[in-house]
PDB file of C-alpha atoms and ligand atoms in Angstrom:
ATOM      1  CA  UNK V   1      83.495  98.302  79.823  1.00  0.00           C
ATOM      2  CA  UNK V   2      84.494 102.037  79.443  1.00  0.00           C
ATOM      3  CA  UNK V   3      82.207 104.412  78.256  1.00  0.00           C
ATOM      4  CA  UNK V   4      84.741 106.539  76.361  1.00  0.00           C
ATOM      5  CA  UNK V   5      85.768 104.090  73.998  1.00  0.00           C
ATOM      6  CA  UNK V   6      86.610 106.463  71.002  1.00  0.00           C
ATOM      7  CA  UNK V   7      89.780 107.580  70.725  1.00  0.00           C
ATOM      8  CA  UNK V   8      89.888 111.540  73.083  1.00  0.00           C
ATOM      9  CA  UNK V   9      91.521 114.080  71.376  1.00  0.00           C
ATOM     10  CA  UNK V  10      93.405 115.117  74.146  1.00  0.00           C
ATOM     11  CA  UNK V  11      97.145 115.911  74.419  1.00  0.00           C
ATOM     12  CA  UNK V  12      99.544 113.851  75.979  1.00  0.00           C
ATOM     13  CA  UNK V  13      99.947 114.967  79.448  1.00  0.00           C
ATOM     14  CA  UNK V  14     103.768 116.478  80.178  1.00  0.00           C
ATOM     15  CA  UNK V  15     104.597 116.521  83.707  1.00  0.00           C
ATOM     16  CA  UNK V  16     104.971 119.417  85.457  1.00  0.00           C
ATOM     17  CA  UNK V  17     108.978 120.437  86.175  1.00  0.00           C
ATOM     18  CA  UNK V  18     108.325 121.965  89.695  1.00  0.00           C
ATOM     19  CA  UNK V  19     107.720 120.209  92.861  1.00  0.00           C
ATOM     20  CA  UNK V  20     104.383 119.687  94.046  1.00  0.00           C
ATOM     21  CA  UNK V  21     103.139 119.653  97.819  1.00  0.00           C
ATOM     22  CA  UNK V  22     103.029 117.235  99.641  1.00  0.00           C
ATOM     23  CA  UNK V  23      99.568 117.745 100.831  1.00  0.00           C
ATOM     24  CA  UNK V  24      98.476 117.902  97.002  1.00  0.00           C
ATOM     25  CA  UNK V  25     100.226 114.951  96.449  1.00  0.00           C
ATOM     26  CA  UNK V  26      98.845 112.776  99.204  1.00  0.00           C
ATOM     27  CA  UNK V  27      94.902 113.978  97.544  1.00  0.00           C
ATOM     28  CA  UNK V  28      96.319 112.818  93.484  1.00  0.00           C
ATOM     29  CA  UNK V  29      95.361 109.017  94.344  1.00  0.00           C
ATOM     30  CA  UNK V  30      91.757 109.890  95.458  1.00  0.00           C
ATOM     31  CA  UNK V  31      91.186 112.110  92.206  1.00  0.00           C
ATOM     32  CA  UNK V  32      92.475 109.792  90.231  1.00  0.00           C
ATOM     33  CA  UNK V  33      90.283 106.581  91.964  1.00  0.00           C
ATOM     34  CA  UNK V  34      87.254 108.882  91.553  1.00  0.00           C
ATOM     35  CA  UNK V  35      88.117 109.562  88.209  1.00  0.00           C
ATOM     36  CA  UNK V  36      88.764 106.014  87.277  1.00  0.00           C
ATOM     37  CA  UNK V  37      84.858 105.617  88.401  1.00  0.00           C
ATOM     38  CA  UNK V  38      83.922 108.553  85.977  1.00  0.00           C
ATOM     39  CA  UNK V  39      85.687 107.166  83.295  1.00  0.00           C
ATOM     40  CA  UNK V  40      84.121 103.794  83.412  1.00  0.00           C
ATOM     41  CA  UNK V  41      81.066 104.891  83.136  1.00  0.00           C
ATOM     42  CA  UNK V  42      81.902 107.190  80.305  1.00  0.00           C
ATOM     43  CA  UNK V  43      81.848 110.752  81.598  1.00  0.00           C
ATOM     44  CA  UNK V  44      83.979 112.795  79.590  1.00  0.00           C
ATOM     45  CA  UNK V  45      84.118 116.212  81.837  1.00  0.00           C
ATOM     46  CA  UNK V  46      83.850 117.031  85.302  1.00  0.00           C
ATOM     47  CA  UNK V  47      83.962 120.174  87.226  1.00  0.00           C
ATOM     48  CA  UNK V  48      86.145 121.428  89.861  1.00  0.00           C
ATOM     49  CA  UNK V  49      82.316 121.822  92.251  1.00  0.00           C
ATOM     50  CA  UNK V  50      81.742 117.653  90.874  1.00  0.00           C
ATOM     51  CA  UNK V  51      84.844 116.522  92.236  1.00  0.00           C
ATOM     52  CA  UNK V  52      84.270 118.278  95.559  1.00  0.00           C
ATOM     53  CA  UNK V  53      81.122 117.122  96.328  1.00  0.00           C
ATOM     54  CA  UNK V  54      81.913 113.233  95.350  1.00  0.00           C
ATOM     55  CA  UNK V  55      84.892 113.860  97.701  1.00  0.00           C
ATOM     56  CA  UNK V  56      84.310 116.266 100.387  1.00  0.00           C
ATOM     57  CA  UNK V  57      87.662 118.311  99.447  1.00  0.00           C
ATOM     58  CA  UNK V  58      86.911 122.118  98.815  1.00  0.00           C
ATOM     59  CA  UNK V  59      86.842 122.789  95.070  1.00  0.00           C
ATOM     60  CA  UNK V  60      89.456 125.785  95.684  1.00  0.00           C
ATOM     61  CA  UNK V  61      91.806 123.323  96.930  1.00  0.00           C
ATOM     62  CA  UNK V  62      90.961 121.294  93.907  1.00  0.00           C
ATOM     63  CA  UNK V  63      91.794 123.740  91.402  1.00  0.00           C
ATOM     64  CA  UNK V  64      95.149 124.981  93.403  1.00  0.00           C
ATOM     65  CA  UNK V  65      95.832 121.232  93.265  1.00  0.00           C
ATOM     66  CA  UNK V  66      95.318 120.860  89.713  1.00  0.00           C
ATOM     67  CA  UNK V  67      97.283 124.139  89.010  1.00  0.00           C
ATOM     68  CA  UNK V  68     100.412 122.384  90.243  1.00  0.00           C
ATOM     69  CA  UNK V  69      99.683 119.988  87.652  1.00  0.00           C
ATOM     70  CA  UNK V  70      99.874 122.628  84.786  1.00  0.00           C
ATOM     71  CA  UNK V  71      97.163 123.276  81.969  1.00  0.00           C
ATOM     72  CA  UNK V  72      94.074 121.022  82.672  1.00  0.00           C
ATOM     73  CA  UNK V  73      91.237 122.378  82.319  1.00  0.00           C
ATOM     74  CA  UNK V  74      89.268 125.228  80.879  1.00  0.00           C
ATOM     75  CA  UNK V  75      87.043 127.946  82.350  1.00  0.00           C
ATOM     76  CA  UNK V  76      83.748 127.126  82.507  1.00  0.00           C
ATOM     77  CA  UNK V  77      84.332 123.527  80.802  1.00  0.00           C
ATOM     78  CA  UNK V  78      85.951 121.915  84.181  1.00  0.00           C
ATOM     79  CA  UNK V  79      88.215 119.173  83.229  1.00  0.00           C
ATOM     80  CA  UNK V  80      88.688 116.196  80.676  1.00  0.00           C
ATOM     81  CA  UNK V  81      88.518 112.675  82.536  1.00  0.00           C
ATOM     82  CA  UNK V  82      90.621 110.865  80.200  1.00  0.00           C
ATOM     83  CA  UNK V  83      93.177 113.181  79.715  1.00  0.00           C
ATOM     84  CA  UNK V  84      93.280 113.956  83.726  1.00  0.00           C
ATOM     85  CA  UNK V  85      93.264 110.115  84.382  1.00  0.00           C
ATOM     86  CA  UNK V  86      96.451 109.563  82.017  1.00  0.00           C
ATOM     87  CA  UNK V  87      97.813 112.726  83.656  1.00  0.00           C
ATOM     88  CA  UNK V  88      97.681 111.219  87.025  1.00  0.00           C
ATOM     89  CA  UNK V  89      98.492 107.425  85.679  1.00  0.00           C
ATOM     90  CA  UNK V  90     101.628 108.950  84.439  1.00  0.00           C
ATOM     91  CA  UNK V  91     102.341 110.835  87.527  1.00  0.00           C
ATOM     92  CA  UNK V  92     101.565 108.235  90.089  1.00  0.00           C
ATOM     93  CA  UNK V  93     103.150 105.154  87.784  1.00  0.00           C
ATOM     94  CA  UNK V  94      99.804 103.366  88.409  1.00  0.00           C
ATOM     95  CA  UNK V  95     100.691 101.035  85.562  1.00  0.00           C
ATOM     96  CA  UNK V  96     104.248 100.068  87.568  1.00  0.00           C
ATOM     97  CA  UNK V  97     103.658  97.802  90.418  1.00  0.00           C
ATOM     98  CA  UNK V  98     105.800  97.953  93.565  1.00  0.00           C
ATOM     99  CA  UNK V  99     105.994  94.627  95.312  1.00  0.00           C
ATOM    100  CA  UNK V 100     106.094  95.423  99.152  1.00  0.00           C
ATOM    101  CA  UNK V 101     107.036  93.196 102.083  1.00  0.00           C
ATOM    102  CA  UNK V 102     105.852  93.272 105.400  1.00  0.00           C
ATOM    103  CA  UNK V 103     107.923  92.442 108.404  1.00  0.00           C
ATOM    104  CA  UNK V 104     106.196  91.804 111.225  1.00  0.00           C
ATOM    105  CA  UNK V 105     103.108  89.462 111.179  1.00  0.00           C
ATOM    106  CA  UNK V 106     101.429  90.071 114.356  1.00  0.00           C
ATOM    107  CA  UNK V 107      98.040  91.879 115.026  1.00  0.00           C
ATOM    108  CA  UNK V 108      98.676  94.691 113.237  1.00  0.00           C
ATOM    109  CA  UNK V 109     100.956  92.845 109.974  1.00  0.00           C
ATOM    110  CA  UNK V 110      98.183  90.287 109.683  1.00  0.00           C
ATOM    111  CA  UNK V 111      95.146  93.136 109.719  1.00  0.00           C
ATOM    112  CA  UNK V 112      97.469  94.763 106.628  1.00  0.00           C
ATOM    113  CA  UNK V 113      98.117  91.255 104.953  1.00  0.00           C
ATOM    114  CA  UNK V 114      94.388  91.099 104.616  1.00  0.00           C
ATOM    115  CA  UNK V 115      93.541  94.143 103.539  1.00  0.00           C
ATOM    116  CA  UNK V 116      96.689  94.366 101.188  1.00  0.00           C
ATOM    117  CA  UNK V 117      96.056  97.940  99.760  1.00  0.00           C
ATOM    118  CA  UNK V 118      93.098  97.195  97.799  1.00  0.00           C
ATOM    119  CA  UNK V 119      92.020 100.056  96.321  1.00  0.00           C
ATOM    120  CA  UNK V 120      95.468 100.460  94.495  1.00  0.00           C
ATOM    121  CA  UNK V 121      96.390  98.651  91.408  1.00  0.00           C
ATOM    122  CA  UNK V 122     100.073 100.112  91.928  1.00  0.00           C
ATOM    123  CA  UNK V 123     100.937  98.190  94.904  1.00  0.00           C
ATOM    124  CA  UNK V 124     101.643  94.425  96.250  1.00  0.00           C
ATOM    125  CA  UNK V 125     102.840  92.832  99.139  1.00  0.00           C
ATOM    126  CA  UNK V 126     104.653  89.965  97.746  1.00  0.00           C
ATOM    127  CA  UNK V 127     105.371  87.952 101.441  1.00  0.00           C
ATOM    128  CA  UNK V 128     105.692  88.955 104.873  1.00  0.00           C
ATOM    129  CA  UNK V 129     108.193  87.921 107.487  1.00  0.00           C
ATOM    130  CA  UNK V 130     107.867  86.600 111.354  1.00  0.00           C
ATOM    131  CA  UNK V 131     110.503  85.149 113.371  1.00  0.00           C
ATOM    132  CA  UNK V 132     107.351  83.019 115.044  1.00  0.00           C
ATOM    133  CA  UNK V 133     107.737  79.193 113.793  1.00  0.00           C
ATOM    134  CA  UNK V 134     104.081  78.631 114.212  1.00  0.00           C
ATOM    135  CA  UNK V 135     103.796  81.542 111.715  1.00  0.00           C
ATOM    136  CA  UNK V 136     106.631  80.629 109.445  1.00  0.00           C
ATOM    137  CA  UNK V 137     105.176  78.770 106.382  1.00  0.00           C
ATOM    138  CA  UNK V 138     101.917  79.450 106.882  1.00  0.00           C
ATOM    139  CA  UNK V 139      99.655  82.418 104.838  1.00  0.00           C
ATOM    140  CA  UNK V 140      97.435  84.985 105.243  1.00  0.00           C
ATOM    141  CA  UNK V 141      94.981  85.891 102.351  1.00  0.00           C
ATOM    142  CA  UNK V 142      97.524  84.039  99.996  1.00  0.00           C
ATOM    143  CA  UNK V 143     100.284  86.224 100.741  1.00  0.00           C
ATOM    144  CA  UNK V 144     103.224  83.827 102.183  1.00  0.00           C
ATOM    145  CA  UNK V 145     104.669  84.038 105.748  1.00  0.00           C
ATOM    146  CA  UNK V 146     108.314  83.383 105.454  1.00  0.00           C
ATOM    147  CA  UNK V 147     111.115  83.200 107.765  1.00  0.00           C
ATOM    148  CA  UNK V 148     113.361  86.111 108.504  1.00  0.00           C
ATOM    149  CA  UNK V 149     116.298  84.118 106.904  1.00  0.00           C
ATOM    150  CA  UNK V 150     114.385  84.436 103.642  1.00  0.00           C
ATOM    151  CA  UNK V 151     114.247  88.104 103.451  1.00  0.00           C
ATOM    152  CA  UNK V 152     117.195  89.078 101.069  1.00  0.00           C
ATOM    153  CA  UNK V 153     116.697  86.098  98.805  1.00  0.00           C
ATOM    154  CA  UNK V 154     112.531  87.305  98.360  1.00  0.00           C
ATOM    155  CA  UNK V 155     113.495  90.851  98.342  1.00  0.00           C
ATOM    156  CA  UNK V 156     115.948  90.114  95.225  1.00  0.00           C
ATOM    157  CA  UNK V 157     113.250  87.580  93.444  1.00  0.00           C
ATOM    158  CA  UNK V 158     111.117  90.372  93.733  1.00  0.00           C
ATOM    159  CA  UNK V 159     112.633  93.391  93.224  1.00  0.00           C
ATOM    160  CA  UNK V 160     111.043  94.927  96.653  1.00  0.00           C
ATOM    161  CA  UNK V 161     111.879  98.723  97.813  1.00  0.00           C
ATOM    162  CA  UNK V 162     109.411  99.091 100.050  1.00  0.00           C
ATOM    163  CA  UNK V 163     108.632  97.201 103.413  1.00  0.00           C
ATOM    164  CA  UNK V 164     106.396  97.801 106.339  1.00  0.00           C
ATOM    165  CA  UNK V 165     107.358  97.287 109.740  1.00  0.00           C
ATOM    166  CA  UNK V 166     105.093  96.064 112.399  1.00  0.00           C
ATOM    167  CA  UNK V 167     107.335  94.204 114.989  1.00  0.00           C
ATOM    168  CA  UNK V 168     107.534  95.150 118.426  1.00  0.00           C
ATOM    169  CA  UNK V 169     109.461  98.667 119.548  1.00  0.00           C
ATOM    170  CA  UNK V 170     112.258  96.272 120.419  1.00  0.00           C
ATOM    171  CA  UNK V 171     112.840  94.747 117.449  1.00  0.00           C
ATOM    172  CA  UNK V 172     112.403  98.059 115.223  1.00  0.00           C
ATOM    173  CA  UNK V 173     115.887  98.953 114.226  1.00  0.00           C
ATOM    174  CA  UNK V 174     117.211  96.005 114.083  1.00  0.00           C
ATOM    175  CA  UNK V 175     114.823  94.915 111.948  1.00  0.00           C
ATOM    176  CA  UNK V 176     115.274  98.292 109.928  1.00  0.00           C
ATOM    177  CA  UNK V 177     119.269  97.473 109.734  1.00  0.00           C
ATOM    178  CA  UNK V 178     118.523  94.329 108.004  1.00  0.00           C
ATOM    179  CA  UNK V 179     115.991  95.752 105.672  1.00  0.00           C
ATOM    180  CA  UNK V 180     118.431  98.116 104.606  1.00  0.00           C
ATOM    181  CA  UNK V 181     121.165  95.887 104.089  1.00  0.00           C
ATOM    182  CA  UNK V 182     119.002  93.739 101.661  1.00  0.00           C
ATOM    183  CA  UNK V 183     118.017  96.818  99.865  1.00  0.00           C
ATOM    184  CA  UNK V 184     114.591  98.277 100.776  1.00  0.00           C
ATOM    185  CA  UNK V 185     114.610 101.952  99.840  1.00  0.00           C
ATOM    186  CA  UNK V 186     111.450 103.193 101.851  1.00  0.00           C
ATOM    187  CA  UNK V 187     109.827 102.094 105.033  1.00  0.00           C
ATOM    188  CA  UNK V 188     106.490 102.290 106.493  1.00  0.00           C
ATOM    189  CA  UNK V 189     107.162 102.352 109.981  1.00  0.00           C
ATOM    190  CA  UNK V 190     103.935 101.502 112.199  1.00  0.00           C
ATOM    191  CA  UNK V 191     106.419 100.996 115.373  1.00  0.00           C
ATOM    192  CA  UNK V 192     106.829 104.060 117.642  1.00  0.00           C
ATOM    193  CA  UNK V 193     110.660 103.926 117.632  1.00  0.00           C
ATOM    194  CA  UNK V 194     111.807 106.584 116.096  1.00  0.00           C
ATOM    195  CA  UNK V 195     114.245 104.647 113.296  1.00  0.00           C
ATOM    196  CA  UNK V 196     117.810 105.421 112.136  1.00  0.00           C
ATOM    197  CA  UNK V 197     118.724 104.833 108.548  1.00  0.00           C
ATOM    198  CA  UNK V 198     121.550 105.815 105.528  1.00  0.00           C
ATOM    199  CA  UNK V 199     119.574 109.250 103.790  1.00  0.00           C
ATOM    200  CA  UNK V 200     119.303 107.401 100.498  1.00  0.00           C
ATOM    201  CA  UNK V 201     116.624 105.660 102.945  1.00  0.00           C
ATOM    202  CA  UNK V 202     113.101 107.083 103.484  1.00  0.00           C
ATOM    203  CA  UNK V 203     111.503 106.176 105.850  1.00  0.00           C
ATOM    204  CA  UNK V 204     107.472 107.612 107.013  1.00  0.00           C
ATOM    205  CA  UNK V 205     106.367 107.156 110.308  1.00  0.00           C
ATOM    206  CA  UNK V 206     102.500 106.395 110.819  1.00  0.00           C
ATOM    207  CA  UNK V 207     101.707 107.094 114.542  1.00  0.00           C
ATOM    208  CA  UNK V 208      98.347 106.155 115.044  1.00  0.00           C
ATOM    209  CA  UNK V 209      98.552 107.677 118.531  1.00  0.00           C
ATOM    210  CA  UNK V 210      99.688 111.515 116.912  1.00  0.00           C
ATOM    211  CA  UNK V 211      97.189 111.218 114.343  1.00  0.00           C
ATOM    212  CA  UNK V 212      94.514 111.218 116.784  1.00  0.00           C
ATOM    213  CA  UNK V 213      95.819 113.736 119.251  1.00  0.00           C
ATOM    214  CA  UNK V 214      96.417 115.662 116.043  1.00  0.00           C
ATOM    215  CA  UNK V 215      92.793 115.796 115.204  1.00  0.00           C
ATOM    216  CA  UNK V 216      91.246 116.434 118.272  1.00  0.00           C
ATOM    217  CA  UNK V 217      93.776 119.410 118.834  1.00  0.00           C
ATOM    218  CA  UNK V 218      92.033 120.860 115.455  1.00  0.00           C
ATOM    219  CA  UNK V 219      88.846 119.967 116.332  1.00  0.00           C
ATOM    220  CA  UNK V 220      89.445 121.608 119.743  1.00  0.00           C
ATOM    221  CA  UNK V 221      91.183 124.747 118.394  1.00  0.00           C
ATOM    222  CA  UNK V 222      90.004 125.717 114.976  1.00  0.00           C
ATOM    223  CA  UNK V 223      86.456 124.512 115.140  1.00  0.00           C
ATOM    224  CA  UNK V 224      84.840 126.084 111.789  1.00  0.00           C
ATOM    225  CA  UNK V 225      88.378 125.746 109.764  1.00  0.00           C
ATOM    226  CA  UNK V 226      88.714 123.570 106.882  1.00  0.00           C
ATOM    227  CA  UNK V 227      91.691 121.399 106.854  1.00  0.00           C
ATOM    228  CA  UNK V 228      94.316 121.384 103.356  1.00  0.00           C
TER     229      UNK V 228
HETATM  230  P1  NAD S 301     102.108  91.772 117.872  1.00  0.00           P
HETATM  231  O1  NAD S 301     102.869  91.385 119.073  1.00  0.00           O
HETATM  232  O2  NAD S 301     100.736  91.232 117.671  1.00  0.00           O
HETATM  233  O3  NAD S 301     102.942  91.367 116.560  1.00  0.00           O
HETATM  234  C1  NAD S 301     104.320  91.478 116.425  1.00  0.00           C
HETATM  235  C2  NAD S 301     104.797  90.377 115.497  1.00  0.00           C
HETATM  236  O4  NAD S 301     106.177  90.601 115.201  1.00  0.00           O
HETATM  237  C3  NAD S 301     104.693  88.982 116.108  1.00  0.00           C
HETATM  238  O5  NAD S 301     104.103  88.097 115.166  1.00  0.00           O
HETATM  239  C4  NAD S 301     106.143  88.582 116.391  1.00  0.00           C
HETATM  240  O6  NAD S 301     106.356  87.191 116.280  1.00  0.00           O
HETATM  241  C5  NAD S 301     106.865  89.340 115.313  1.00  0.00           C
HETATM  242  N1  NAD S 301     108.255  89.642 115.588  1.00  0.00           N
HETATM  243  C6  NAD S 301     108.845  89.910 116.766  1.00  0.00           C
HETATM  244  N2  NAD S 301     110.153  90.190 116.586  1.00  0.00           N
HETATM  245  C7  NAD S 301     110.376  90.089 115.252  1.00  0.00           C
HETATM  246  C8  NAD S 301     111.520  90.252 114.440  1.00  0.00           C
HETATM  247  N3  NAD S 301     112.708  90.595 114.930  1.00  0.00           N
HETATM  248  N4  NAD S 301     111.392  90.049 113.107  1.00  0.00           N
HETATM  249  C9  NAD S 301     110.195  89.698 112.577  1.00  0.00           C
HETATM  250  N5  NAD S 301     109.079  89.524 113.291  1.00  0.00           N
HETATM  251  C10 NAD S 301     109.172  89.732 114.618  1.00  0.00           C
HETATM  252  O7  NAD S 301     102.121  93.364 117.816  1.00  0.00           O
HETATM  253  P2  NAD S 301     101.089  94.350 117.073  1.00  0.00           P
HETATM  254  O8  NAD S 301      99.993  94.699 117.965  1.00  0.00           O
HETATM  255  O9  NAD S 301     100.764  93.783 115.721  1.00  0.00           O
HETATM  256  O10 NAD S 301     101.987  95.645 116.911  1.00  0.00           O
HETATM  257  C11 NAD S 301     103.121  95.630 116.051  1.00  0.00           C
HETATM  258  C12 NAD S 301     103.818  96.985 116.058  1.00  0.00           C
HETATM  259  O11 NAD S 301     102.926  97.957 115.558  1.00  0.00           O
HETATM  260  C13 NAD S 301     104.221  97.442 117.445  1.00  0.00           C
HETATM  261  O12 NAD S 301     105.451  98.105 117.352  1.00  0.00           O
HETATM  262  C14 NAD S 301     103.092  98.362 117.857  1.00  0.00           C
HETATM  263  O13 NAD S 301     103.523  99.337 118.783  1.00  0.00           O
HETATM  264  C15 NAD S 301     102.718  98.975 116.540  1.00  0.00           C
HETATM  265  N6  NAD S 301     101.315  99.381 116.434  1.00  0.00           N
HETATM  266  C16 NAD S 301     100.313  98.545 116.735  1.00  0.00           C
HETATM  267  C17 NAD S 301      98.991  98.944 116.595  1.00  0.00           C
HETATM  268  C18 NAD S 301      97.860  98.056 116.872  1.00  0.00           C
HETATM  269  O14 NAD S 301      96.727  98.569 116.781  1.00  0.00           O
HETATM  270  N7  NAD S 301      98.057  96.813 117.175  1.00  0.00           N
HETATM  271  C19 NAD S 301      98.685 100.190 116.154  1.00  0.00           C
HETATM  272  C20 NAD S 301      99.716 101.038 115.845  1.00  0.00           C
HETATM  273  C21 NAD S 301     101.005 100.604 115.964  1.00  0.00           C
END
């Protein structure tokens, strides 16, 4: 189905030895979607001004972005798809799939059950967990609704790091305690309690609440800025 078939003559991409930002890092999945669309249909370059139209980010960000990344592309010649897309693959692991649980299978687990991160290829949840009986055994979308019990026996059969948490405030570090004793190494915390965990633990709040106050703060007091 690819339109670049033939071999590119590209080199292999070496990944870069400093740190990137965060900010950068949180735009690499959207270039490399978008260029995963290029690629199928067999585009071999695209420009910095390409990218930024097909996804609203400014193409000066683009190009700081991509200098993080090292060598990419060429004046004048923008960049190679293929080689950029097994850049990113490389540096996002898109071929390595992290099974995810979710704990938590209420409004808010079920609405992420179904949607089940889509758009990546790199990511699963494997089950989710509810202490409600009437929920226990049951599925949503295919993906299994287990009891609590079950947790450290699914999280070894699958080899999960990663869980989300959408219980109630109440139940939030508890819950967290237990997910850390079975292993998980990163947690998506949609709760508002504000979690306590070993450091080896990371754990990123998503506060629906902030992220809207957030952006009509900016819209309120930086009207014509652009936003990194
Ligand atoms: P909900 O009451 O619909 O769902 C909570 C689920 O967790 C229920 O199925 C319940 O049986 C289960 N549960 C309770 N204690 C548990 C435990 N110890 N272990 C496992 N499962 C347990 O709540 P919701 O609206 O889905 O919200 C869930 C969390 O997400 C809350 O902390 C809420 O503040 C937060 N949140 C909700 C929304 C939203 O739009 N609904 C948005 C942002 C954040």
């Amino acid at each position: 189905m690819c339109g670049s078939s033939q071999k590119p003559e590209v080199p292999t991409p070496s990944m870069p030895e400093h740190k990137i930002p965060q900010v950068t890092a949180k735009r690499l999945p959207l270039y490399y979607r978008y260029l995963e669309k290029l690629h199928a249909i067999g585009k071999q370059r695209v420009s910095s001004s390409d990218l930024s139209d097909a996804l609203q980010i400014d193409p000066a960000t683009i190009r700081r972005d991509f200098s993080y990344l090292g060598e990419l592309g060429k004046k004048g010649y923008g960049y190679n798809v293929t080689y950029l897309l097994q850049f990113l693959r490389d540096f996002l692991k898109q071929d390595e799939v992290t099974n995810v649980v979710l704990v938590g299978v209420g409004n808010l687990g079920t609405a992420l059950l179904r949607y089940n991160f889509y758009r990546s290829h790199n990511t699963k949840i494997v089950a989710g967990f509810d202490l409600d009986p009437a929920k226990v055994g049951t599925d949503v979308d295919g993906i299994p609704v287990y009891a609590l019990e079950r947790l450290p026996e699914v999280i070894k059969l699958h080899n999960v790091e990663v869980a989300i948490l959408t219980v109630p405030l109440s139940a939030a570090q508890s819950t967290t305690d237990y997910l850390v004793d079975a292993g998980v190494r990163g947690i998506l915390n949609f709760t508002p309690a504000r979690l306590t965990a070993p450091s080896r633990v990371r754990i990123h709040n998503i506060d629906l609440t902030i992220e809207l106050q957030t952006l009509i703060y900016f819209l309120k007091n930086f009207p014509g800025e652009e936003s990194d």
